[in-house]
Amino acid sequence: MNMDLIPAPVRAGDQGRCGFVLDASTTITAAPGTGSTERWLRTTLGAAFGLPLAPGGEGAARAIRLRVDPSLASEGYRLTTTPDEGVVITGGGPAGVFWGAQTLRQLLGPEAFRRAPGGGSTAAFGFTDIEDRPRFGWRGLMLDVSRHFLPKDDVLRYLDLLAAHKLNVFHFHLTDDQGWRVEIKRYPRLTEVGAWRSRTKYGHRASELWDETPHGGYYTQDDIREIVAYAAERHIRVVPEIDIPGHSQAAISAYPELGNTDVVDTAALSVWDNWGVNPNVLAPSDHTLRFFEGVFEELLELFPADVSPFVHVGGDECPKDQWKQSPAAQARIRELGLADEDELQSWFIRHFDSWLTARGRRLIGWDEILEGGLAEGAAVSSWRGYAGGIAAAEAGHDVVMCPEQQVYLDHRQHGGPDEPMPIGYVRTLEDVYRFEPVPPALSEEAARHVLGTQANVWTEVMQNRARVDYQVFPRLAAFAEVAWSALPAPADRDFADFERRMATHYGRLDALGVDYRPPGGPLPWQRRPGILGRPIEGTPPNV
């Protein structure tokens, strides 16, 4: 029997003999609160094996029985085979039942990851008793669809990939200088103008190459509702991100009055076709505040509070040069009695913190929002290293650890010359497996403010789904185990055992059609020879 589970469960006992057979006689018995898992099993395992998985009575043999037991952790579960060749999945809540179903799918072998029968209509595994629960409540992936747009079906596919790895947060980076990706009905030019750029820098910004094909796309409001509902059915929270006050050239190109019109001719700006930190930031005006309140009003309707309690406002990489030169911005600083431009950004972020809090949501932003003071209820995504997260947690703010040096999956996986458009430090599968979200410097009380962790995927040099797959996998499997499993200290982790289990997991990824980086290096068509990247040599700093 194959018990090569990823992420590794808390406890797994195995008696080896055949204990559960999935075949045409298998039924599903679903207790109240388990409906989403029942539907998922029927559509997913039913399709993979061509089986009806009909509803069954409580006494049916060869049944998958779904139950809820509130004495377990809400996302915890127990999976047990029974003497009548049934399997019982008991979750602490609906999400726990669902994660137990993900384990069941892995136990049934790679064939369970196909969309139609690829090798038979039966599967089996031995007697087992698995107890499991996650280490962190926030286990996320941030996907940037602004730099390169991913069509809706690709987003839905990534939600399935998150679910298959027991990840439960999808951070949806919807706006940036290079494109606005969500329909806002009261401001149609955000997508009519802001969703399209005439060309794209090919490779790092220092590259001399351009892709002259116009690029863009956006999600209609109905697309967003579909994505959010699809995530909710898989017990995944969605964190929408509207990046303000920096990274806003796409919005300014659509509505030039949002920019610092007393410093630059904002009407001449187009959606940015290059990468990096952009000087064109929002004006700190009442008009800008009202405009983005309008954006967030529509956003809150698209992302209901039960799926999206957090709203991300970006807040990173906002150069202050235009504000320093702008008479209007300087007048605003004096009017508010602020010390400097950092405090002006803090005032801007605090405004939306209060606005979101009044509507039952929580603001989260990149760690720059700490500069100039942070609103009481705001949470921080610590990306520039651990330091911002440590400072925020010690000050009583909730934190998501996503340090660039450890878990930016756009960074290269190997130092070899064949890595496509190599960016950043080398972060191998083993490096990600040894990532520790809670730095030892944190006090016990502050550590309780670490909500969890997420891996971030910025798509400047990822033009399509295959490139995203290559950067994300297999490292997301290692990250998922870090986020879910109670692993020992980084140096003591059994990477050899993880690699052994990955040998099985590659078969699952193959069945799912994931274009991962093979252990032996990129395949010929995965390479991008001659395309300039930005590799950084040496060991990344632990900052």
PDB file of C-alpha atoms in Angstrom, residues 11-161:
ATOM      1  CA  ARG A  11      -0.167  10.254  12.635  1.00  0.00           C
ATOM      2  CA  ALA A  12      -0.743   7.401  10.202  1.00  0.00           C
ATOM      3  CA  GLY A  13      -1.098   3.748  11.160  1.00  0.00           C
ATOM      4  CA  ASP A  14      -1.072   1.074   8.469  1.00  0.00           C
ATOM      5  CA  GLN A  15      -1.857  -2.621   8.833  1.00  0.00           C
ATOM      6  CA  GLY A  16      -1.090  -3.305   5.184  1.00  0.00           C
ATOM      7  CA  ARG A  17      -3.964  -5.643   4.237  1.00  0.00           C
ATOM      8  CA  CYS A  18      -6.615  -4.518   1.760  1.00  0.00           C
ATOM      9  CA  GLY A  19      -9.106  -2.418   3.693  1.00  0.00           C
ATOM     10  CA  PHE A  20     -11.040  -0.275   1.213  1.00  0.00           C
ATOM     11  CA  VAL A  21     -12.079  -0.925  -2.366  1.00  0.00           C
ATOM     12  CA  LEU A  22     -13.542   1.812  -4.549  1.00  0.00           C
ATOM     13  CA  ASP A  23     -15.734   0.283  -7.248  1.00  0.00           C
ATOM     14  CA  ALA A  24     -19.211   0.431  -8.789  1.00  0.00           C
ATOM     15  CA  SER A  25     -20.840  -0.667  -5.519  1.00  0.00           C
ATOM     16  CA  THR A  26     -19.239   2.128  -3.445  1.00  0.00           C
ATOM     17  CA  THR A  27     -21.688   4.687  -2.052  1.00  0.00           C
ATOM     18  CA  ILE A  28     -21.326   7.946  -0.130  1.00  0.00           C
ATOM     19  CA  THR A  29     -23.094   8.526   3.189  1.00  0.00           C
ATOM     20  CA  ALA A  30     -22.933  12.210   4.094  1.00  0.00           C
ATOM     21  CA  ALA A  31     -23.892  13.644   7.483  1.00  0.00           C
ATOM     22  CA  PRO A  32     -25.083  17.263   7.833  1.00  0.00           C
ATOM     23  CA  GLY A  33     -22.277  19.760   7.215  1.00  0.00           C
ATOM     24  CA  THR A  34     -20.427  17.531   4.748  1.00  0.00           C
ATOM     25  CA  GLY A  35     -22.284  18.437   1.546  1.00  0.00           C
ATOM     26  CA  SER A  36     -19.417  20.262  -0.147  1.00  0.00           C
ATOM     27  CA  THR A  37     -17.142  17.243   0.304  1.00  0.00           C
ATOM     28  CA  GLU A  38     -19.857  14.856  -0.899  1.00  0.00           C
ATOM     29  CA  ARG A  39     -20.274  16.903  -4.081  1.00  0.00           C
ATOM     30  CA  TRP A  40     -16.522  17.144  -4.574  1.00  0.00           C
ATOM     31  CA  LEU A  41     -16.001  13.388  -4.139  1.00  0.00           C
ATOM     32  CA  ARG A  42     -18.774  12.553  -6.577  1.00  0.00           C
ATOM     33  CA  THR A  43     -17.559  14.951  -9.268  1.00  0.00           C
ATOM     34  CA  THR A  44     -13.831  14.319  -8.769  1.00  0.00           C
ATOM     35  CA  LEU A  45     -13.401  10.657  -7.800  1.00  0.00           C
ATOM     36  CA  GLY A  46     -16.562   9.734  -9.682  1.00  0.00           C
ATOM     37  CA  ALA A  47     -15.139  11.239 -12.862  1.00  0.00           C
ATOM     38  CA  ALA A  48     -11.649   9.776 -12.352  1.00  0.00           C
ATOM     39  CA  PHE A  49     -12.953   6.218 -12.063  1.00  0.00           C
ATOM     40  CA  GLY A  50     -16.213   6.498 -13.997  1.00  0.00           C
ATOM     41  CA  LEU A  51     -18.282   5.574 -10.942  1.00  0.00           C
ATOM     42  CA  PRO A  52     -21.676   6.874  -9.748  1.00  0.00           C
ATOM     43  CA  LEU A  53     -20.773   7.002  -6.005  1.00  0.00           C
ATOM     44  CA  ALA A  54     -24.486   7.054  -5.277  1.00  0.00           C
ATOM     45  CA  PRO A  55     -25.954   8.132  -1.919  1.00  0.00           C
ATOM     46  CA  GLY A  56     -25.927   5.239   0.519  1.00  0.00           C
ATOM     47  CA  GLY A  57     -27.637   4.339   3.763  1.00  0.00           C
ATOM     48  CA  GLU A  58     -25.858   4.306   7.109  1.00  0.00           C
ATOM     49  CA  GLY A  59     -25.502   0.521   7.074  1.00  0.00           C
ATOM     50  CA  ALA A  60     -24.165   0.206   3.528  1.00  0.00           C
ATOM     51  CA  ALA A  61     -20.990  -1.756   2.995  1.00  0.00           C
ATOM     52  CA  ARG A  62     -18.211  -0.297   0.838  1.00  0.00           C
ATOM     53  CA  ALA A  63     -19.304   3.218   1.672  1.00  0.00           C
ATOM     54  CA  ILE A  64     -17.417   6.452   2.092  1.00  0.00           C
ATOM     55  CA  ARG A  65     -18.916   7.878   5.298  1.00  0.00           C
ATOM     56  CA  LEU A  66     -18.549  11.594   5.979  1.00  0.00           C
ATOM     57  CA  ARG A  67     -19.077  12.876   9.526  1.00  0.00           C
ATOM     58  CA  VAL A  68     -18.461  15.942  11.678  1.00  0.00           C
ATOM     59  CA  ASP A  69     -17.168  15.733  15.250  1.00  0.00           C
ATOM     60  CA  PRO A  70     -16.713  19.179  16.835  1.00  0.00           C
ATOM     61  CA  SER A  71     -14.297  17.727  19.405  1.00  0.00           C
ATOM     62  CA  LEU A  72     -11.646  17.660  16.654  1.00  0.00           C
ATOM     63  CA  ALA A  73      -9.833  20.790  15.454  1.00  0.00           C
ATOM     64  CA  SER A  74     -12.027  22.585  12.895  1.00  0.00           C
ATOM     65  CA  GLU A  75      -9.662  21.761  10.010  1.00  0.00           C
ATOM     66  CA  GLY A  76      -8.536  18.476  11.540  1.00  0.00           C
ATOM     67  CA  TYR A  77      -9.813  15.088  10.457  1.00  0.00           C
ATOM     68  CA  ARG A  78      -9.585  11.382  11.103  1.00  0.00           C
ATOM     69  CA  LEU A  79      -9.650   8.851   8.247  1.00  0.00           C
ATOM     70  CA  THR A  80     -10.323   5.250   9.242  1.00  0.00           C
ATOM     71  CA  THR A  81     -11.026   2.084   7.282  1.00  0.00           C
ATOM     72  CA  THR A  82     -13.713  -0.155   8.739  1.00  0.00           C
ATOM     73  CA  PRO A  83     -14.068  -3.972   8.694  1.00  0.00           C
ATOM     74  CA  ASP A  84     -16.969  -3.772   6.202  1.00  0.00           C
ATOM     75  CA  GLU A  85     -14.572  -2.340   3.592  1.00  0.00           C
ATOM     76  CA  GLY A  86     -15.789   1.179   4.162  1.00  0.00           C
ATOM     77  CA  VAL A  87     -13.877   4.333   4.954  1.00  0.00           C
ATOM     78  CA  VAL A  88     -14.939   6.953   7.491  1.00  0.00           C
ATOM     79  CA  ILE A  89     -13.771  10.568   7.246  1.00  0.00           C
ATOM     80  CA  THR A  90     -14.561  12.544  10.395  1.00  0.00           C
ATOM     81  CA  GLY A  91     -13.749  16.248  10.400  1.00  0.00           C
ATOM     82  CA  GLY A  92     -13.822  18.803  13.177  1.00  0.00           C
ATOM     83  CA  GLY A  93     -15.834  20.952  10.764  1.00  0.00           C
ATOM     84  CA  PRO A  94     -16.786  20.980   7.083  1.00  0.00           C
ATOM     85  CA  ALA A  95     -13.234  22.014   6.093  1.00  0.00           C
ATOM     86  CA  GLY A  96     -11.716  19.151   8.070  1.00  0.00           C
ATOM     87  CA  VAL A  97     -13.924  16.659   6.231  1.00  0.00           C
ATOM     88  CA  PHE A  98     -12.768  18.164   2.934  1.00  0.00           C
ATOM     89  CA  TRP A  99      -9.070  17.877   3.815  1.00  0.00           C
ATOM     90  CA  GLY A 100      -9.698  14.260   4.788  1.00  0.00           C
ATOM     91  CA  ALA A 101     -11.157  13.711   1.314  1.00  0.00           C
ATOM     92  CA  GLN A 102      -7.928  15.098  -0.184  1.00  0.00           C
ATOM     93  CA  THR A 103      -6.033  12.434   1.750  1.00  0.00           C
ATOM     94  CA  LEU A 104      -8.428   9.754   0.508  1.00  0.00           C
ATOM     95  CA  ARG A 105      -7.730  10.847  -3.064  1.00  0.00           C
ATOM     96  CA  GLN A 106      -3.974  10.508  -2.524  1.00  0.00           C
ATOM     97  CA  LEU A 107      -4.425   7.041  -1.018  1.00  0.00           C
ATOM     98  CA  LEU A 108      -6.285   5.907  -4.150  1.00  0.00           C
ATOM     99  CA  GLY A 109      -3.257   6.565  -6.361  1.00  0.00           C
ATOM    100  CA  PRO A 110      -2.415   8.878  -9.273  1.00  0.00           C
ATOM    101  CA  GLU A 111      -5.425   7.613 -11.257  1.00  0.00           C
ATOM    102  CA  ALA A 112      -7.622   9.497  -8.777  1.00  0.00           C
ATOM    103  CA  PHE A 113      -6.170  12.758 -10.152  1.00  0.00           C
ATOM    104  CA  ARG A 114      -7.463  12.255 -13.696  1.00  0.00           C
ATOM    105  CA  ARG A 115     -10.671  13.731 -15.117  1.00  0.00           C
ATOM    106  CA  ALA A 116     -11.829  10.486 -16.692  1.00  0.00           C
ATOM    107  CA  PRO A 117     -10.733   6.862 -16.242  1.00  0.00           C
ATOM    108  CA  GLY A 118      -7.156   6.540 -17.412  1.00  0.00           C
ATOM    109  CA  GLY A 119      -6.456   3.043 -16.197  1.00  0.00           C
ATOM    110  CA  GLY A 120      -9.410   1.268 -14.631  1.00  0.00           C
ATOM    111  CA  SER A 121     -12.590   1.820 -12.672  1.00  0.00           C
ATOM    112  CA  THR A 122     -11.447   0.442  -9.316  1.00  0.00           C
ATOM    113  CA  ALA A 123      -8.906   1.385  -6.692  1.00  0.00           C
ATOM    114  CA  ALA A 124      -7.988   0.072  -3.264  1.00  0.00           C
ATOM    115  CA  PHE A 125      -5.807   0.720  -0.247  1.00  0.00           C
ATOM    116  CA  GLY A 126      -5.094  -1.100   2.992  1.00  0.00           C
ATOM    117  CA  PHE A 127      -6.460  -0.726   6.491  1.00  0.00           C
ATOM    118  CA  THR A 128      -5.366   2.566   7.938  1.00  0.00           C
ATOM    119  CA  ASP A 129      -6.111   5.035  10.705  1.00  0.00           C
ATOM    120  CA  ILE A 130      -4.921   8.600  10.031  1.00  0.00           C
ATOM    121  CA  GLU A 131      -5.209  11.513  12.413  1.00  0.00           C
ATOM    122  CA  ASP A 132      -4.322  14.920  11.101  1.00  0.00           C
ATOM    123  CA  ARG A 133      -4.692  18.659  11.655  1.00  0.00           C
ATOM    124  CA  PRO A 134      -2.895  21.717  10.279  1.00  0.00           C
ATOM    125  CA  ARG A 135      -0.194  23.672  12.063  1.00  0.00           C
ATOM    126  CA  PHE A 136      -1.356  27.013  10.630  1.00  0.00           C
ATOM    127  CA  GLY A 137      -4.784  28.420   9.823  1.00  0.00           C
ATOM    128  CA  TRP A 138      -3.420  30.541   6.943  1.00  0.00           C
ATOM    129  CA  ARG A 139      -1.779  28.379   4.273  1.00  0.00           C
ATOM    130  CA  GLY A 140      -1.672  30.453   1.153  1.00  0.00           C
ATOM    131  CA  LEU A 141      -0.518  31.135  -2.355  1.00  0.00           C
ATOM    132  CA  MET A 142      -0.379  34.633  -3.836  1.00  0.00           C
ATOM    133  CA  LEU A 143      -0.825  34.673  -7.599  1.00  0.00           C
ATOM    134  CA  ASP A 144      -0.070  37.821  -9.602  1.00  0.00           C
ATOM    135  CA  VAL A 145      -2.445  37.972 -12.585  1.00  0.00           C
ATOM    136  CA  SER A 146      -1.624  41.609 -13.313  1.00  0.00           C
ATOM    137  CA  ARG A 147       1.840  41.314 -14.856  1.00  0.00           C
ATOM    138  CA  HIS A 148       0.644  38.408 -16.997  1.00  0.00           C
ATOM    139  CA  PHE A 149      -3.069  37.672 -17.132  1.00  0.00           C
ATOM    140  CA  LEU A 150      -4.204  34.113 -16.408  1.00  0.00           C
ATOM    141  CA  PRO A 151      -7.572  33.215 -17.966  1.00  0.00           C
ATOM    142  CA  LYS A 152     -10.382  32.280 -15.606  1.00  0.00           C
ATOM    143  CA  ASP A 153     -10.070  28.542 -16.235  1.00  0.00           C
ATOM    144  CA  ASP A 154      -6.404  28.682 -15.226  1.00  0.00           C
ATOM    145  CA  VAL A 155      -7.378  30.386 -11.962  1.00  0.00           C
ATOM    146  CA  LEU A 156      -9.989  27.705 -11.240  1.00  0.00           C
ATOM    147  CA  ARG A 157      -7.338  25.071 -11.962  1.00  0.00           C
ATOM    148  CA  TYR A 158      -4.986  26.711  -9.450  1.00  0.00           C
ATOM    149  CA  LEU A 159      -7.729  26.586  -6.817  1.00  0.00           C
ATOM    150  CA  ASP A 160      -7.926  22.834  -7.435  1.00  0.00           C
ATOM    151  CA  LEU A 161      -4.143  22.579  -7.090  1.00  0.00           C
TER     152      LEU A 161
END
